[in-house]
Short mmCIF file of C-alpha atoms and ligand atoms in Angstrom, two decimals:
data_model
loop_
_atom_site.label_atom_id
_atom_site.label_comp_id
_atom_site.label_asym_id
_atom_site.label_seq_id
_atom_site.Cartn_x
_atom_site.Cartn_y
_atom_site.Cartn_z
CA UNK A 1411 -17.50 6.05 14.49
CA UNK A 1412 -16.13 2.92 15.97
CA UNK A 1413 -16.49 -0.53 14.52
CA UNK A 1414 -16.39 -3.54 17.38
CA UNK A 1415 -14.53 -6.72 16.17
CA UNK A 1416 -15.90 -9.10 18.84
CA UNK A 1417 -19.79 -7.02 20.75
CA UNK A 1418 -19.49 -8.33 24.40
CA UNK A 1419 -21.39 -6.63 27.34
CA UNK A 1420 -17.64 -6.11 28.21
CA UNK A 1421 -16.42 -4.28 24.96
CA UNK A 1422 -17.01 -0.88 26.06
CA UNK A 1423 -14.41 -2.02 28.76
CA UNK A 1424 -11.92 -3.25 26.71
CA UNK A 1425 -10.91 -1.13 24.41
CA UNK A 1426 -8.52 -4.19 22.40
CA UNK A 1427 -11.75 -5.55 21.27
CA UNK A 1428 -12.03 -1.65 19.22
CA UNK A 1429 -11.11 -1.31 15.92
CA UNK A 1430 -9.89 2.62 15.67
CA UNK A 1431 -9.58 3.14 11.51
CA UNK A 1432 -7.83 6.60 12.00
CA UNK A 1433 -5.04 5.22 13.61
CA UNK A 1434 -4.98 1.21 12.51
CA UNK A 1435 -6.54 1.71 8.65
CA UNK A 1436 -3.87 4.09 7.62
CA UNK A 1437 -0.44 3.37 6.70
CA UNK A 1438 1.35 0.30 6.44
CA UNK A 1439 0.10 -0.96 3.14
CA UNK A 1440 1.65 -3.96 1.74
CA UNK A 1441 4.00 -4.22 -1.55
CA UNK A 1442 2.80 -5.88 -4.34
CA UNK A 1443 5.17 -6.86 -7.15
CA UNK A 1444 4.37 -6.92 -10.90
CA UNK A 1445 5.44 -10.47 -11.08
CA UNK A 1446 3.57 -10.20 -14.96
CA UNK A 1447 4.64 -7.36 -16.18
CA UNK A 1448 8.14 -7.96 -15.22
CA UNK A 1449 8.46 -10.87 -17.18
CA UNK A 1450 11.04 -10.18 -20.09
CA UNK A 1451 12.77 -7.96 -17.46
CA UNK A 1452 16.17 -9.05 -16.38
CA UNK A 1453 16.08 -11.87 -13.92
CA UNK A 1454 18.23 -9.70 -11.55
CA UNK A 1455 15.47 -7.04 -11.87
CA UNK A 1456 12.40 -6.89 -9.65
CA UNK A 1457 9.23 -3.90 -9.70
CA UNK A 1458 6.94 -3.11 -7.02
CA UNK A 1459 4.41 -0.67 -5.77
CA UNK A 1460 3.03 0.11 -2.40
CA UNK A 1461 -0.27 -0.81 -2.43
CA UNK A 1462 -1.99 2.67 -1.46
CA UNK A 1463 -5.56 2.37 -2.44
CA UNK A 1464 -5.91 -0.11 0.36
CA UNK A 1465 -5.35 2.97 2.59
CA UNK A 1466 -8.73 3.70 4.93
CA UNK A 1467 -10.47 6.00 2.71
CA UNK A 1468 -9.01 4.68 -0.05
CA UNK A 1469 -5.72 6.88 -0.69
CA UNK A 1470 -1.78 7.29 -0.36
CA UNK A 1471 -3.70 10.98 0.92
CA UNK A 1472 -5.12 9.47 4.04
CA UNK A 1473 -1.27 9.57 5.34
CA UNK A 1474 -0.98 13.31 4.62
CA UNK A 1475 -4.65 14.26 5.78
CA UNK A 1476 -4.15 12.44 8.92
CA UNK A 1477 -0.51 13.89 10.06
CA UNK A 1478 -1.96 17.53 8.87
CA UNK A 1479 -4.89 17.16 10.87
CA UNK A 1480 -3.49 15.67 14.08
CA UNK A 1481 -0.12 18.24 14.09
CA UNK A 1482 -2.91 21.28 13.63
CA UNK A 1483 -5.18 19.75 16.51
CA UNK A 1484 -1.83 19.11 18.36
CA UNK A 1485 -0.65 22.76 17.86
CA UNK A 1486 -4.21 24.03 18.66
CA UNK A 1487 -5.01 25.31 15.57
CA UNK A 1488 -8.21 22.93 15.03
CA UNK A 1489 -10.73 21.77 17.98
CA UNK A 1490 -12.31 25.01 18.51
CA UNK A 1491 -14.93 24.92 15.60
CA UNK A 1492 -12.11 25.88 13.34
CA UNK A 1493 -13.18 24.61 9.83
CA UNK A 1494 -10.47 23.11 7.67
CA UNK A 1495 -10.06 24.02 4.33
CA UNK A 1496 -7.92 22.96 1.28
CA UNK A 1497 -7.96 22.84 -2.55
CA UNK A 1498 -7.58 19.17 -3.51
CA UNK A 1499 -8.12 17.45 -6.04
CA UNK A 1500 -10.03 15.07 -4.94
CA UNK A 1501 -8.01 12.46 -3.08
CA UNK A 1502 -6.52 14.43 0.05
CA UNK A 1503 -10.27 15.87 0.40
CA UNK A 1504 -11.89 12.49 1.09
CA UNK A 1505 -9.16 11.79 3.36
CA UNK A 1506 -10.05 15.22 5.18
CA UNK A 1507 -13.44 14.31 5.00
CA UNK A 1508 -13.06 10.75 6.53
CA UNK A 1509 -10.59 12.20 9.18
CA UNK A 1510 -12.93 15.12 9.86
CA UNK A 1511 -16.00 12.93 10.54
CA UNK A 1512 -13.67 10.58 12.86
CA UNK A 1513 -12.83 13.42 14.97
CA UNK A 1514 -15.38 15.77 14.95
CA UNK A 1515 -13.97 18.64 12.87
CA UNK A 1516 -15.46 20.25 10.09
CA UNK A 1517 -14.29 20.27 6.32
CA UNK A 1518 -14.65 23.03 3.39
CA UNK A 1519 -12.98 21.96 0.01
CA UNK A 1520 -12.09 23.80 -3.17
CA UNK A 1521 -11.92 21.77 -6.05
CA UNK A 1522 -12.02 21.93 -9.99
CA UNK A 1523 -15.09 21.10 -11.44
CA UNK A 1524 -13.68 18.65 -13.76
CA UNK A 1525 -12.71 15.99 -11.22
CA UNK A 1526 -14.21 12.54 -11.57
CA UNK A 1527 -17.87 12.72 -10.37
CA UNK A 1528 -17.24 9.46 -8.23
CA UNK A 1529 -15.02 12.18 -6.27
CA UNK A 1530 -17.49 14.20 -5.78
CA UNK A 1531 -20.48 11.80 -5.10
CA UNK A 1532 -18.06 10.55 -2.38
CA UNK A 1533 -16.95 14.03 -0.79
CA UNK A 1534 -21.11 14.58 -0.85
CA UNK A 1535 -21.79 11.21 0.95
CA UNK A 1536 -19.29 12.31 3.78
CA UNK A 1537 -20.88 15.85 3.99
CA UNK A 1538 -18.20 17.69 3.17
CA UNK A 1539 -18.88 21.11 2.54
CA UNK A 1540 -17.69 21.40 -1.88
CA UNK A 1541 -16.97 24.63 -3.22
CA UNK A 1542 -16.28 23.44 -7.15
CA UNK A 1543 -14.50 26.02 -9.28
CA UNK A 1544 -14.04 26.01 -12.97
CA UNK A 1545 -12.35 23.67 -14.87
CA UNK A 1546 -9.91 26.22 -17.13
CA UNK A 1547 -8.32 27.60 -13.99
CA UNK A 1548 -7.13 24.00 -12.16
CA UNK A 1549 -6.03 23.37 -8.91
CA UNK A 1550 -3.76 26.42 -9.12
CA UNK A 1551 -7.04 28.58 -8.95
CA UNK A 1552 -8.66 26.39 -6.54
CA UNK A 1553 -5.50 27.41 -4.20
CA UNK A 1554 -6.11 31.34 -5.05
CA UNK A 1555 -10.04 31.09 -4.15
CA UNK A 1556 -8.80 29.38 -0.82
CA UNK A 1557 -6.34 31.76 -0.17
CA UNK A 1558 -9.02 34.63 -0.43
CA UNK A 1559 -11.63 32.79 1.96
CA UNK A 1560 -9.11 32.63 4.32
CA UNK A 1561 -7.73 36.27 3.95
CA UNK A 1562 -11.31 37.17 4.75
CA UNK A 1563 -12.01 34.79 7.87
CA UNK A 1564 -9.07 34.06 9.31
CA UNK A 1565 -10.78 32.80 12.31
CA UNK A 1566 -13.34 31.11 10.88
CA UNK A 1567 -10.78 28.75 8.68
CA UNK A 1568 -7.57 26.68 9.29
CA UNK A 1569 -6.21 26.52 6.18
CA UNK A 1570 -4.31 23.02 5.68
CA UNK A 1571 -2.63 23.97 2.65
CA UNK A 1572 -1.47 20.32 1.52
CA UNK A 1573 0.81 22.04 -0.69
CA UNK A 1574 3.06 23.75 1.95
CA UNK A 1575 2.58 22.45 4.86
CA UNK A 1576 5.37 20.46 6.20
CA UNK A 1577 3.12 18.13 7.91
CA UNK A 1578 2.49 16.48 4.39
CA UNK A 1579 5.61 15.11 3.32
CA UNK A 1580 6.83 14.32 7.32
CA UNK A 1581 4.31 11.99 7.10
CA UNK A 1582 5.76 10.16 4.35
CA UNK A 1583 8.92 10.98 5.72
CA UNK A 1584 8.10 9.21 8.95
CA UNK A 1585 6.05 6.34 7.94
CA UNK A 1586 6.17 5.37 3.76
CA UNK A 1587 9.94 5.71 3.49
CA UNK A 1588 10.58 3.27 6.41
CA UNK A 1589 7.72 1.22 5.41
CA UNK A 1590 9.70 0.79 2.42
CA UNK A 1591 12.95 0.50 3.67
CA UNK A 1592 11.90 -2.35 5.63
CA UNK A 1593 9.52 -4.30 3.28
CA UNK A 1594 12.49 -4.67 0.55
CA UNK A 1595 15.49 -5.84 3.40
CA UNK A 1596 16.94 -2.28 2.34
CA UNK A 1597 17.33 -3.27 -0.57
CA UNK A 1598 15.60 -1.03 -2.37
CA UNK A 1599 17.74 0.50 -5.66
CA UNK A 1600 15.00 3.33 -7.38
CA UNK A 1601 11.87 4.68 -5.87
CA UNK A 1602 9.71 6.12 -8.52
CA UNK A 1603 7.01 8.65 -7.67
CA UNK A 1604 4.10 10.89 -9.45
CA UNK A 1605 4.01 14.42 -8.22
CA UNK A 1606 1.15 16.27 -7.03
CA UNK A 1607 2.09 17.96 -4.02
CA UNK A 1608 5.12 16.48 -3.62
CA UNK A 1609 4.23 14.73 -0.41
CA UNK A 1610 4.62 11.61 -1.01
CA UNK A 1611 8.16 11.69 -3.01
CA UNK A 1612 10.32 14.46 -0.71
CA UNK A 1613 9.33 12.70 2.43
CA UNK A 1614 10.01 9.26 1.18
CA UNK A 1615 12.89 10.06 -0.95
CA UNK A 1616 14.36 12.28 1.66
CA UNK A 1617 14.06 9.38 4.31
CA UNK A 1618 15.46 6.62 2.13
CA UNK A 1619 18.41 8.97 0.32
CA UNK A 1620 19.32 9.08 4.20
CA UNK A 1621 19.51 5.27 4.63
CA UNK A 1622 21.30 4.83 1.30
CA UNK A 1623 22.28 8.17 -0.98
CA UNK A 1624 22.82 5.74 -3.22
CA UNK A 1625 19.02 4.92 -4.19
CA UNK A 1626 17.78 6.60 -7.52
CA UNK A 1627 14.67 8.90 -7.07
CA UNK A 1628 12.73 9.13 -10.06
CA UNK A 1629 10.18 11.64 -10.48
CA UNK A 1630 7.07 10.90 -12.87
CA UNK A 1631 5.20 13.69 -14.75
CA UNK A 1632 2.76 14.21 -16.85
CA UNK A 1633 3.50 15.71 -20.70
CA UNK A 1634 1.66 19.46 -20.65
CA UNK A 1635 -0.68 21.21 -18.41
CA UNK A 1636 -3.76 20.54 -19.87
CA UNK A 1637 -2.90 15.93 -19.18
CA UNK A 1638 -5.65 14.77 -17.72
CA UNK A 1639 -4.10 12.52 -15.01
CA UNK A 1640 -6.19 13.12 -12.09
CA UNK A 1641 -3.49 14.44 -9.03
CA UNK A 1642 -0.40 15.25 -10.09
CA UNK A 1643 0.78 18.15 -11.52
CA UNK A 1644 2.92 19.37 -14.77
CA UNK A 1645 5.42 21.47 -12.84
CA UNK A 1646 7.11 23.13 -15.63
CA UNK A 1647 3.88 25.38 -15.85
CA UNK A 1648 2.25 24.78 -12.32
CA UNK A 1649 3.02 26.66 -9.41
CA UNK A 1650 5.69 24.72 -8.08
CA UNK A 1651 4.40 23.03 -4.25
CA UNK A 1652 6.99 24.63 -1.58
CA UNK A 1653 6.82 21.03 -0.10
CA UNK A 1654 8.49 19.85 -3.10
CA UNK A 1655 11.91 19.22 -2.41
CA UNK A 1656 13.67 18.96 -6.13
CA UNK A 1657 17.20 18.67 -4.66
CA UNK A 1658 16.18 14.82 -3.80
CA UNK A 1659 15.00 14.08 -7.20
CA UNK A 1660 17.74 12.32 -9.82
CA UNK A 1661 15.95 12.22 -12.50
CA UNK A 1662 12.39 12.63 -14.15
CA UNK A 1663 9.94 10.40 -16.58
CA UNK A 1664 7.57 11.63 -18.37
CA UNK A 1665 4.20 9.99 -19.36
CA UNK A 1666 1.20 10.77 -21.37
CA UNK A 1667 -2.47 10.01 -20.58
CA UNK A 1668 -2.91 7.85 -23.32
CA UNK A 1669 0.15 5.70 -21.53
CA UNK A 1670 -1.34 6.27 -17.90
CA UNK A 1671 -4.65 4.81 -19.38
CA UNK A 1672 -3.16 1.75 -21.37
CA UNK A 1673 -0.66 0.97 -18.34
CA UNK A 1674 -3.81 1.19 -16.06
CA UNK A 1675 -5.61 -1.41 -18.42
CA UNK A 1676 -2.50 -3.70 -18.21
CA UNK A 1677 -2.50 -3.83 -14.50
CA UNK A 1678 -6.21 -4.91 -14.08
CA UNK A 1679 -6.07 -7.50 -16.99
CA UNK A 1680 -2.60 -8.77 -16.38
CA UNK A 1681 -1.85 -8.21 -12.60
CA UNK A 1682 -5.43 -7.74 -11.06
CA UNK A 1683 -4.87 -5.10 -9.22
CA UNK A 1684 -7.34 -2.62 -10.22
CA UNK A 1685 -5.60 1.22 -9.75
CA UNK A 1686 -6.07 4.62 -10.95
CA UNK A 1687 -4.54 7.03 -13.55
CA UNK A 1688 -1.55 7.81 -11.76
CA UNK A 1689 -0.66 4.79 -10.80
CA UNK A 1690 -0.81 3.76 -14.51
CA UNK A 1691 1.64 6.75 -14.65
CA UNK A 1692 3.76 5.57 -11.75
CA UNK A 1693 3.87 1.88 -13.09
CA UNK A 1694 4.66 3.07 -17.15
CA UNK A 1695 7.84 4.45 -16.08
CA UNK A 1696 8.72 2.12 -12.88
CA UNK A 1697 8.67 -0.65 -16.17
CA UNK A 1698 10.62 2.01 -18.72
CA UNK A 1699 13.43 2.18 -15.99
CA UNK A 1700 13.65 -1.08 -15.36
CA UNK A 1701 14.10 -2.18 -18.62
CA UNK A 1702 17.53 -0.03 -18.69
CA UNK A 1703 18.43 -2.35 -15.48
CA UNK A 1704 20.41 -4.94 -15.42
CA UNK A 1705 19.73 -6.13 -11.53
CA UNK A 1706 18.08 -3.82 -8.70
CA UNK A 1707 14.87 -3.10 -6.75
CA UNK A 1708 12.33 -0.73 -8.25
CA UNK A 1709 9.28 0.44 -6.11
CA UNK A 1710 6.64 2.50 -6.70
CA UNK A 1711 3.28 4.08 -5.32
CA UNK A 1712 0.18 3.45 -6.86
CA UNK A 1713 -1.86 5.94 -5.18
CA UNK A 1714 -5.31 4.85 -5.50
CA UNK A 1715 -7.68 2.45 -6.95
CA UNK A 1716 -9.67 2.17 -9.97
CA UNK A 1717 -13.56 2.89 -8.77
CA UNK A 1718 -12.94 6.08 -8.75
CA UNK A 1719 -12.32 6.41 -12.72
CA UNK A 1720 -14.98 3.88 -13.80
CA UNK A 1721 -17.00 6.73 -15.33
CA UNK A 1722 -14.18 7.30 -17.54
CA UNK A 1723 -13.21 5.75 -21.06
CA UNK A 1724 -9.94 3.78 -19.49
CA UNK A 1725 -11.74 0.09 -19.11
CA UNK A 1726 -14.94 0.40 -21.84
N1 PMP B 1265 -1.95 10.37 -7.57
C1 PMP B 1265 -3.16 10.73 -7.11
C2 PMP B 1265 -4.38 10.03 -7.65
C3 PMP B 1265 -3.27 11.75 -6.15
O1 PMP B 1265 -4.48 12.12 -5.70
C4 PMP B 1265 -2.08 12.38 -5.70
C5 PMP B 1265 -2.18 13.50 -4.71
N2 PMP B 1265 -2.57 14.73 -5.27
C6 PMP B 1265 -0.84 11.97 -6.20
C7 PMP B 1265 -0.82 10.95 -7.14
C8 PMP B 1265 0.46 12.62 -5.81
O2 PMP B 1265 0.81 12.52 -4.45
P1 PMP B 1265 1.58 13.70 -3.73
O3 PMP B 1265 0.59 14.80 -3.48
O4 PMP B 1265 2.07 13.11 -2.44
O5 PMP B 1265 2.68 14.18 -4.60
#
């Protein structure tokens, strides 16, 4: 799929008149700052969050889809009718899905039945192939049913294993931690970041603790198992991602759905930016740590948007 920005008899010559969303659509979102709900803050106190939803297929995920997809192509292990397959969520499969449409590679996902049906009426419009398992085993079991398709076809699958492959969190590493680095001066004093994977907080956190050790990395998580916030993960009962680097992480929130929702609520009616669960998460304790601040630079990731969760109770 390519999109032309100006159709001249001379476009297919010029390839600057091309608009190429893999590589110009992902990455390098801007930062938007709470400027509302940072009001009785202190003065010397300021909270953002990268603006990931504006991501191409709608994601912080694109980021880790694409670098997984292009390092496996790169390395051969895609490109020769090689399917890929992962157990997502929801997010990092649309990404695949996008990605695998863009350059011609075929996608298989595992993923728990009780994911928002806008995920799924997506993944369907991009024709990925869904395998949906059920709800009481999670994502966990959605990794064990991969792991047995692939045990049995090796050749037929490349398995891109979001939560271990390296390829995931370098691309945070790479591009969101500079990103970030560079959008606050380097001035940046906490980064606060749900966990799924782990992606996005050990490659940014690793990058900017390299800049500055002294930055603050918070991990967010959610309260039990069973929370209902749609991507990340309650790791003292999950299987921990091998991506996920805790050495980098000072210190952890923890926030409850009810919270995620009410936060998400907040930042449509009093901020207009319309974001998912997570980053409700992400934003409840970005605001709870700042309000122990007395000056600094807290930024955030708010992963997604809010169409995906309109079926749900969180605006009605
Ligand atoms: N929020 C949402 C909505 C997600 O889909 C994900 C990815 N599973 C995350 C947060 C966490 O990102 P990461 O996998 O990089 O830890």
């Amino acid at each position: 799929m390519v999109l032309h920005t100006h159709v001249t008899p001379e476009t297919h010559q010029h390839s600057e008149n091309v608009w190429n969303p893999h590589n110009e659509s992902i990455g390098n979102t801007p930062l938007v700052e709470l400027t509302n709900l940072s009001k009785n803050l202190s003065p010397n106190v300021r909270v953002m969050a990268k603006a990931e939803w504006l991501n191409l297929s709608g994601s912080v995920k694109d980021r880790a889809a694409k670098n997984i997809i292009e390092t496996a192509l790169a390395e051969g292990k895609l490109g020769n009718g090689q399917r890929l397959i992962d157990a997502t969520s929801g997010n990092t499969g649309i990404g695949y899905a996008t990605a695998g449409k863009m350059l011609n590679v075929p996608v298989t996902l595992v993923m728990p039945e009780n994911v928002s049906q806008e995920r799924i009426m997506i993944l369907r419009a991009l024709g990925a192939e869904l395998i949906l398992t059920p709800a009481a085993i999670g994502i966990d079991g959605a990794i064990g049913i991969v792991q047995d398709m692939v045990a049995k076809e090796p050749d037929k699958y490349f398995h891109a294993d979001q939560y271990g492959n390296p390829a995931n969190w370098k691309a945070h590493y790479k591009h969101t931690g500079p990103e970030i680095w560079e959008q606050t001066n380097h001035q940046i004093t906490h980064f606060v970041a749900a966990v799924g994977t782990g992606g996005t907080i050990t490659g940014t956190g690793t990058f900017l603790k390299e800049q500055n050790p002294a930055i603050r990395i918070v991990s967010v998580q959610p309260d039990k198992p069973k929370h209902g916030i749609q991507g990340i993960k309650h790791l003292a009962t999950a299987i921990v991602p091998p991506i996920y680097n805790p050495d980098i992480v000072d210190d952890t929130i923890i926030v409850n759905l009810d919270q995620a929702k009410d936060m998400a609520r907040r930042l449509s009616q009093e901020e207009g930016l319309l974001v998912g669960l997570s980053a409700g998460a992400a934003a409840t304790a970005a605001l709870q740590l700042a309000e122990t601040l007395d000056e600094g630079i807290v930024v955030t990731v708010f992963p997604d948007g809010g169409f995906k969760y309109l079926s749900m109770d969180i605006w009605k």
